[in-house]
Structure formats: C-alpha cells, structure tokens
Amino acid sequence: DAGVIQSPRHEVTEMGQEVTLRCKPISGHDYLFWYRQTMMRGLELLIYFNNNVPIDDSGMPEDRFSAKMPNASFSTLKIQPSEPRDSAVYFCASQLGWDTQYFGPGTRLTVL
Amino acid sequence: KNQVEQSPQSLIILEGKNCTLQCNYTVSPFSNLRWYKQDTGRGPVSLTIMTFSENTKSNGRYTATLDADTKQSSLHITASQLSDSASYICVVSHGGEDMRFGAGTRLTVKP
C-alpha cells in the first residue's frame, strides 16, 4: 500500500478563498483523522471519522471548517473562507481499529 | 493547563548515548498512550501504543514505559543515532479516540 495520500502537498492562497484538502486513507482502515499542526499550538485533532461517519468534530475551530468522507477511500477538509491564521500543516491519518495510526505527509497551507 | 506535559522541551546528546524522554499526564479516564516520532517536514510516525495494563513496550532501540498509577510514561532511546534527531510527541487518549497531545520534545543527536 502507498500509505496515506494527501493532496496538495503545498497550497498558497489569498484570504477569503476556499481551500480544499484531500486525503486517501490506507485501504481497509476504518478510522480517519484530520489534524492541524502549528509552531504555537502543536498538533491538534480537528475531527475523526469511523466507517465514514464523523464521530467527534469538537476540534474543528469554527464554522468555516468542514470535513466530509463520502466513502471509505476519500475525505476532504474544506476551509471557506480562509484566513491567515489558518496557515498550518494539515495532516490526515488512518488506522484500523485501535491499532497503529499512520499519518500522511501533510499539506502545508499558507493563507496570505 | 495542558493535560499532557512533556520534558525536557529540547535535548541535545552525542551519537551513541542513551536518553530518556518524559511524559506526565492528568487525562482521565485513560484509554491508551502513544509515542510518535516526527522528522522535520514529515508526518508523525507511531513508535508505540500502550494500554492500561502494559508497563513496557519496545520497538527496536525505543522502549516506552508506562506507570498508570502515577500517570507517567517515558521513552528511552538506546545507542542514539543521528537519524533519531526529531520531535517526539506523547499522545494520551481517554474515552474512544478523544486525544490530548503533548507539546513534544525536540531531540538533536550530534556526531
């Protein structure tokens, strides 16, 4: 398996624009997580899914953020409208049951 | 106050030496504790996962210990290598996948 795949790897956009981050989890994994990492706040869990169903979205900072998982092999994290304080590295991770969690390479988002 | 405290914040050691990183938590109830290694510019990589009943778990030169009574965990690295230079993050879960993250320890191994 190629591991968790994220796209794009880098995204530069202007304030107010919509940003969509994409994730393909490892095949067969039933959990998918979205994280955000900044120097100031470290690693933060935004939302996670179990069998494509959102379980806990309490980490989503505000209504500008939304995440979907239409099927077992694809998830999106959308920010609309984006703001400079959203600049961070966004990681997607997947796991099977309570086993090891595998992270993707991350998407580095810069909002100007 | 963060429910997961890691120490030291940063550490510099010479190649070949051993080191121990600490993680103290107040998360309750406790489900599991994970140690991750994160190289600069990369995603975190899982090193160990420990549940309440496990005291020690090893992964190569990495050995994690857990004392659920005192709510302390340590990550011991034996015979350090230059490639061990990274950030090490402790993550404690309570109730499902509700997680609390430590700020990490930045380890630098010098030749």
Short mmCIF file of C-alpha atoms in Angstrom, two decimals:
data_model
loop_
_atom_site.label_atom_id
_atom_site.label_comp_id
_atom_site.label_asym_id
_atom_site.label_seq_id
_atom_site.Cartn_x
_atom_site.Cartn_y
_atom_site.Cartn_z
CA ASP A 1 0.00 0.00 0.00
CA ALA A 2 1.21 3.53 -0.74
CA GLY A 3 0.30 4.75 2.71
CA VAL A 4 -1.94 7.71 3.44
CA ILE A 5 -2.01 10.07 0.47
CA GLN A 6 -2.68 13.76 0.80
CA SER A 7 -3.04 16.46 -1.80
CA PRO A 8 -1.97 19.04 -2.47
CA ARG A 9 1.36 18.96 -0.61
CA HIS A 10 1.56 22.73 -0.62
CA GLU A 11 -1.17 25.31 -1.02
CA VAL A 12 -0.81 29.06 -1.12
CA THR A 13 -3.98 31.08 -1.30
CA GLU A 14 -5.31 34.50 -0.51
CA MET A 15 -7.51 35.39 2.41
CA GLY A 16 -11.16 34.79 1.66
CA GLN A 17 -10.59 32.00 -0.82
CA GLU A 18 -11.94 28.50 -0.41
CA VAL A 19 -9.40 25.77 0.27
CA THR A 20 -10.00 22.04 -0.12
CA LEU A 21 -7.55 19.49 1.24
CA ARG A 22 -7.83 15.87 0.18
CA CYS A 23 -6.94 12.58 1.80
CA LYS A 24 -6.91 8.95 0.71
CA PRO A 25 -6.55 6.64 3.72
CA ILE A 26 -4.88 3.25 3.70
CA SER A 27 -7.20 0.68 2.19
CA GLY A 28 -9.14 -1.25 4.80
CA HIS A 29 -8.64 1.26 7.61
CA ASP A 30 -11.85 2.20 9.37
CA TYR A 31 -10.73 5.35 11.17
CA LEU A 32 -9.68 8.62 9.54
CA PHE A 33 -8.36 11.66 11.38
CA TRP A 34 -7.67 15.25 10.39
CA TYR A 35 -5.03 17.18 12.37
CA ARG A 36 -3.57 20.65 12.24
CA GLN A 37 -0.05 21.48 13.37
CA THR A 38 1.44 24.90 14.09
CA MET A 39 4.50 26.01 15.96
CA MET A 40 2.37 27.82 18.51
CA ARG A 41 -0.25 25.18 19.21
CA GLY A 42 1.47 21.94 18.26
CA LEU A 43 -0.57 19.06 16.92
CA GLU A 44 -4.36 19.39 17.25
CA LEU A 45 -7.06 16.89 16.36
CA LEU A 46 -9.74 18.55 14.27
CA ILE A 47 -12.16 15.72 13.51
CA TYR A 48 -12.22 11.97 13.09
CA PHE A 49 -14.43 9.50 11.25
CA ASN A 50 -15.25 5.88 11.92
CA ASN A 51 -16.60 3.93 8.96
CA ASN A 52 -17.13 7.22 7.09
CA VAL A 53 -19.23 8.71 9.90
CA PRO A 54 -17.98 11.80 11.75
CA ILE A 55 -17.58 10.84 15.41
CA ASP A 56 -16.04 13.88 17.05
CA ASP A 57 -15.70 17.29 15.43
CA SER A 58 -15.16 19.24 18.64
CA GLY A 59 -11.70 20.20 17.46
CA MET A 60 -12.94 21.99 14.38
CA PRO A 61 -12.10 25.63 15.14
CA GLU A 62 -15.20 27.25 13.68
CA ASP A 63 -17.90 27.02 11.07
CA ARG A 64 -15.50 27.97 8.33
CA PHE A 65 -14.11 24.45 8.60
CA SER A 66 -15.97 21.41 7.31
CA ALA A 67 -14.96 17.83 6.62
CA LYS A 68 -16.60 15.07 4.64
CA MET A 69 -15.95 11.41 3.99
CA PRO A 70 -18.23 10.34 1.14
CA ASN A 71 -16.69 6.86 1.01
CA ALA A 72 -14.08 4.70 2.68
CA SER A 73 -11.29 5.82 0.37
CA PHE A 74 -11.65 9.58 0.33
CA SER A 75 -12.04 12.52 2.65
CA THR A 76 -11.90 16.29 2.29
CA LEU A 77 -11.26 19.14 4.67
CA LYS A 78 -12.62 22.45 3.45
CA ILE A 79 -11.97 25.95 4.72
CA GLN A 80 -14.28 28.67 3.48
CA PRO A 81 -13.42 31.50 3.70
CA SER A 82 -9.77 31.03 4.57
CA GLU A 83 -7.91 33.39 6.90
CA PRO A 84 -4.19 33.94 7.53
CA ARG A 85 -4.46 32.28 10.96
CA ASP A 86 -5.44 29.06 9.19
CA SER A 87 -1.88 28.77 7.91
CA ALA A 88 -0.56 25.46 9.20
CA VAL A 89 0.34 21.95 8.18
CA TYR A 90 -2.73 19.76 7.93
CA PHE A 91 -2.27 16.04 8.42
CA CYS A 92 -4.59 13.19 7.63
CA ALA A 93 -4.14 9.86 9.39
CA SER A 94 -5.84 6.50 9.26
CA GLN A 95 -5.90 3.41 11.43
CA LEU A 96 -7.53 0.03 11.67
CA GLY A 97 -9.41 -0.39 14.91
CA TRP A 98 -7.25 0.54 17.88
CA ASP A 99 -4.04 -0.26 16.09
CA THR A 100 -1.20 1.92 14.86
CA GLN A 101 -2.16 5.26 13.36
CA TYR A 102 -0.49 6.13 10.07
CA PHE A 103 -0.03 9.74 9.06
CA GLY A 104 0.10 11.21 5.60
CA PRO A 105 2.87 13.60 4.51
CA GLY A 106 0.73 16.64 5.27
CA THR A 107 -0.44 19.67 3.33
CA ARG A 108 1.33 22.92 4.09
CA LEU A 109 -1.24 25.69 3.81
CA THR A 110 -0.28 29.33 3.58
CA VAL A 111 -3.03 31.94 3.56
CA LEU A 112 -1.81 35.37 2.57
CA LYS B 1 -3.11 23.71 31.74
CA ASN B 2 -2.21 21.06 29.20
CA GLN B 3 -3.24 17.63 30.32
CA VAL B 4 -0.10 16.12 28.81
CA GLU B 5 3.26 17.58 29.82
CA GLN B 6 6.48 16.51 28.16
CA SER B 7 10.00 17.11 29.34
CA PRO B 8 12.52 18.22 28.51
CA GLN B 9 11.35 20.65 25.85
CA SER B 10 14.57 20.04 23.95
CA LEU B 11 17.57 17.81 24.36
CA ILE B 12 20.98 17.56 22.73
CA ILE B 13 23.00 14.36 23.05
CA LEU B 14 26.03 12.81 21.41
CA GLU B 15 25.66 9.94 18.98
CA GLY B 16 25.79 6.60 20.71
CA LYS B 17 24.48 7.89 24.02
CA ASN B 18 21.19 6.88 25.62
CA CYS B 19 18.43 9.28 26.58
CA THR B 20 15.03 9.28 28.24
CA LEU B 21 12.09 11.49 27.43
CA GLN B 22 9.29 12.03 29.91
CA CYS B 23 5.52 12.35 29.56
CA ASN B 24 3.27 13.12 32.52
CA TYR B 25 -0.48 13.30 32.09
CA THR B 26 -3.61 14.09 34.02
CA VAL B 27 -6.01 12.70 31.43
CA SER B 28 -8.72 10.55 32.98
CA PRO B 29 -10.09 8.05 32.30
CA PHE B 30 -7.14 6.65 30.49
CA SER B 31 -7.50 4.60 27.31
CA ASN B 32 -4.08 4.42 25.72
CA LEU B 33 -0.82 6.31 25.35
CA ARG B 34 1.13 6.66 22.12
CA TRP B 35 4.59 7.90 21.33
CA TYR B 36 5.24 9.39 17.91
CA LYS B 37 8.44 10.42 16.17
CA GLN B 38 8.19 13.34 13.80
CA ASP B 39 11.05 14.26 11.49
CA THR B 40 11.19 17.85 10.33
CA GLY B 41 8.77 18.40 7.47
CA ARG B 42 7.24 14.95 7.75
CA GLY B 43 4.15 13.46 9.33
CA PRO B 44 4.37 11.77 12.74
CA VAL B 45 5.25 8.08 12.79
CA SER B 46 3.91 5.83 15.50
CA LEU B 47 6.54 4.24 17.75
CA THR B 48 4.45 2.53 20.43
CA ILE B 49 0.90 2.21 21.70
CA MET B 50 0.36 1.25 25.33
CA THR B 51 -2.85 0.39 27.13
CA PHE B 52 -3.56 0.50 30.83
CA SER B 53 -2.26 -3.00 31.50
CA GLU B 54 1.06 -2.61 29.70
CA ASN B 55 4.15 -1.44 31.57
CA THR B 56 6.78 -1.70 28.88
CA LYS B 57 6.81 -1.90 25.12
CA SER B 58 9.80 -1.89 22.80
CA ASN B 59 10.27 -1.01 19.18
CA GLY B 60 13.87 -1.58 18.21
CA ARG B 61 16.05 0.87 20.13
CA TYR B 62 12.95 2.61 21.50
CA THR B 63 11.46 1.41 24.79
CA ALA B 64 8.38 3.01 26.28
CA THR B 65 7.32 2.53 29.87
CA LEU B 66 4.02 3.35 31.49
CA ASP B 67 3.05 3.77 35.11
CA ALA B 68 -0.71 4.23 35.09
CA ASP B 69 -0.77 4.80 38.85
CA THR B 70 1.49 7.83 38.75
CA LYS B 71 0.35 8.75 35.23
CA GLN B 72 3.84 8.85 33.86
CA SER B 73 5.41 7.47 30.72
CA SER B 74 8.93 7.54 29.43
CA LEU B 75 10.54 6.86 26.09
CA HIS B 76 14.08 5.51 26.31
CA ILE B 77 16.32 5.62 23.27
CA THR B 78 19.33 3.33 23.33
CA ALA B 79 22.55 3.91 21.43
CA SER B 80 21.25 7.02 19.71
CA GLN B 81 21.85 7.62 16.03
CA LEU B 82 21.89 10.80 14.01
CA SER B 83 18.59 9.73 12.46
CA ASP B 84 16.95 9.86 15.89
CA SER B 85 17.04 13.65 15.66
CA ALA B 86 13.35 14.55 15.60
CA SER B 87 10.46 15.68 17.72
CA TYR B 88 8.88 13.06 19.96
CA ILE B 89 5.23 13.54 20.78
CA CYS B 90 3.26 11.86 23.55
CA VAL B 91 -0.47 11.45 22.97
CA VAL B 92 -2.90 10.24 25.61
CA SER B 93 -6.39 9.04 24.73
CA HIS B 94 -9.36 8.86 27.02
CA GLY B 95 -12.74 7.52 26.01
CA GLY B 96 -12.64 6.45 22.41
CA GLU B 97 -10.23 8.49 20.35
CA ASP B 98 -10.51 11.70 22.34
CA MET B 99 -6.86 12.66 22.44
CA ARG B 100 -4.65 15.02 24.36
CA PHE B 101 -1.31 15.98 22.86
CA GLY B 102 1.95 16.87 24.48
CA ALA B 103 3.97 19.74 23.05
CA GLY B 104 6.77 17.37 22.15
CA THR B 105 10.46 17.03 22.94
CA ARG B 106 12.90 18.17 20.30
CA LEU B 107 15.87 15.75 20.27
CA THR B 108 19.10 16.58 18.49
CA VAL B 109 21.76 13.91 18.16
CA LYS B 110 25.20 15.28 17.34
CA PRO B 111 28.16 13.33 15.93
#
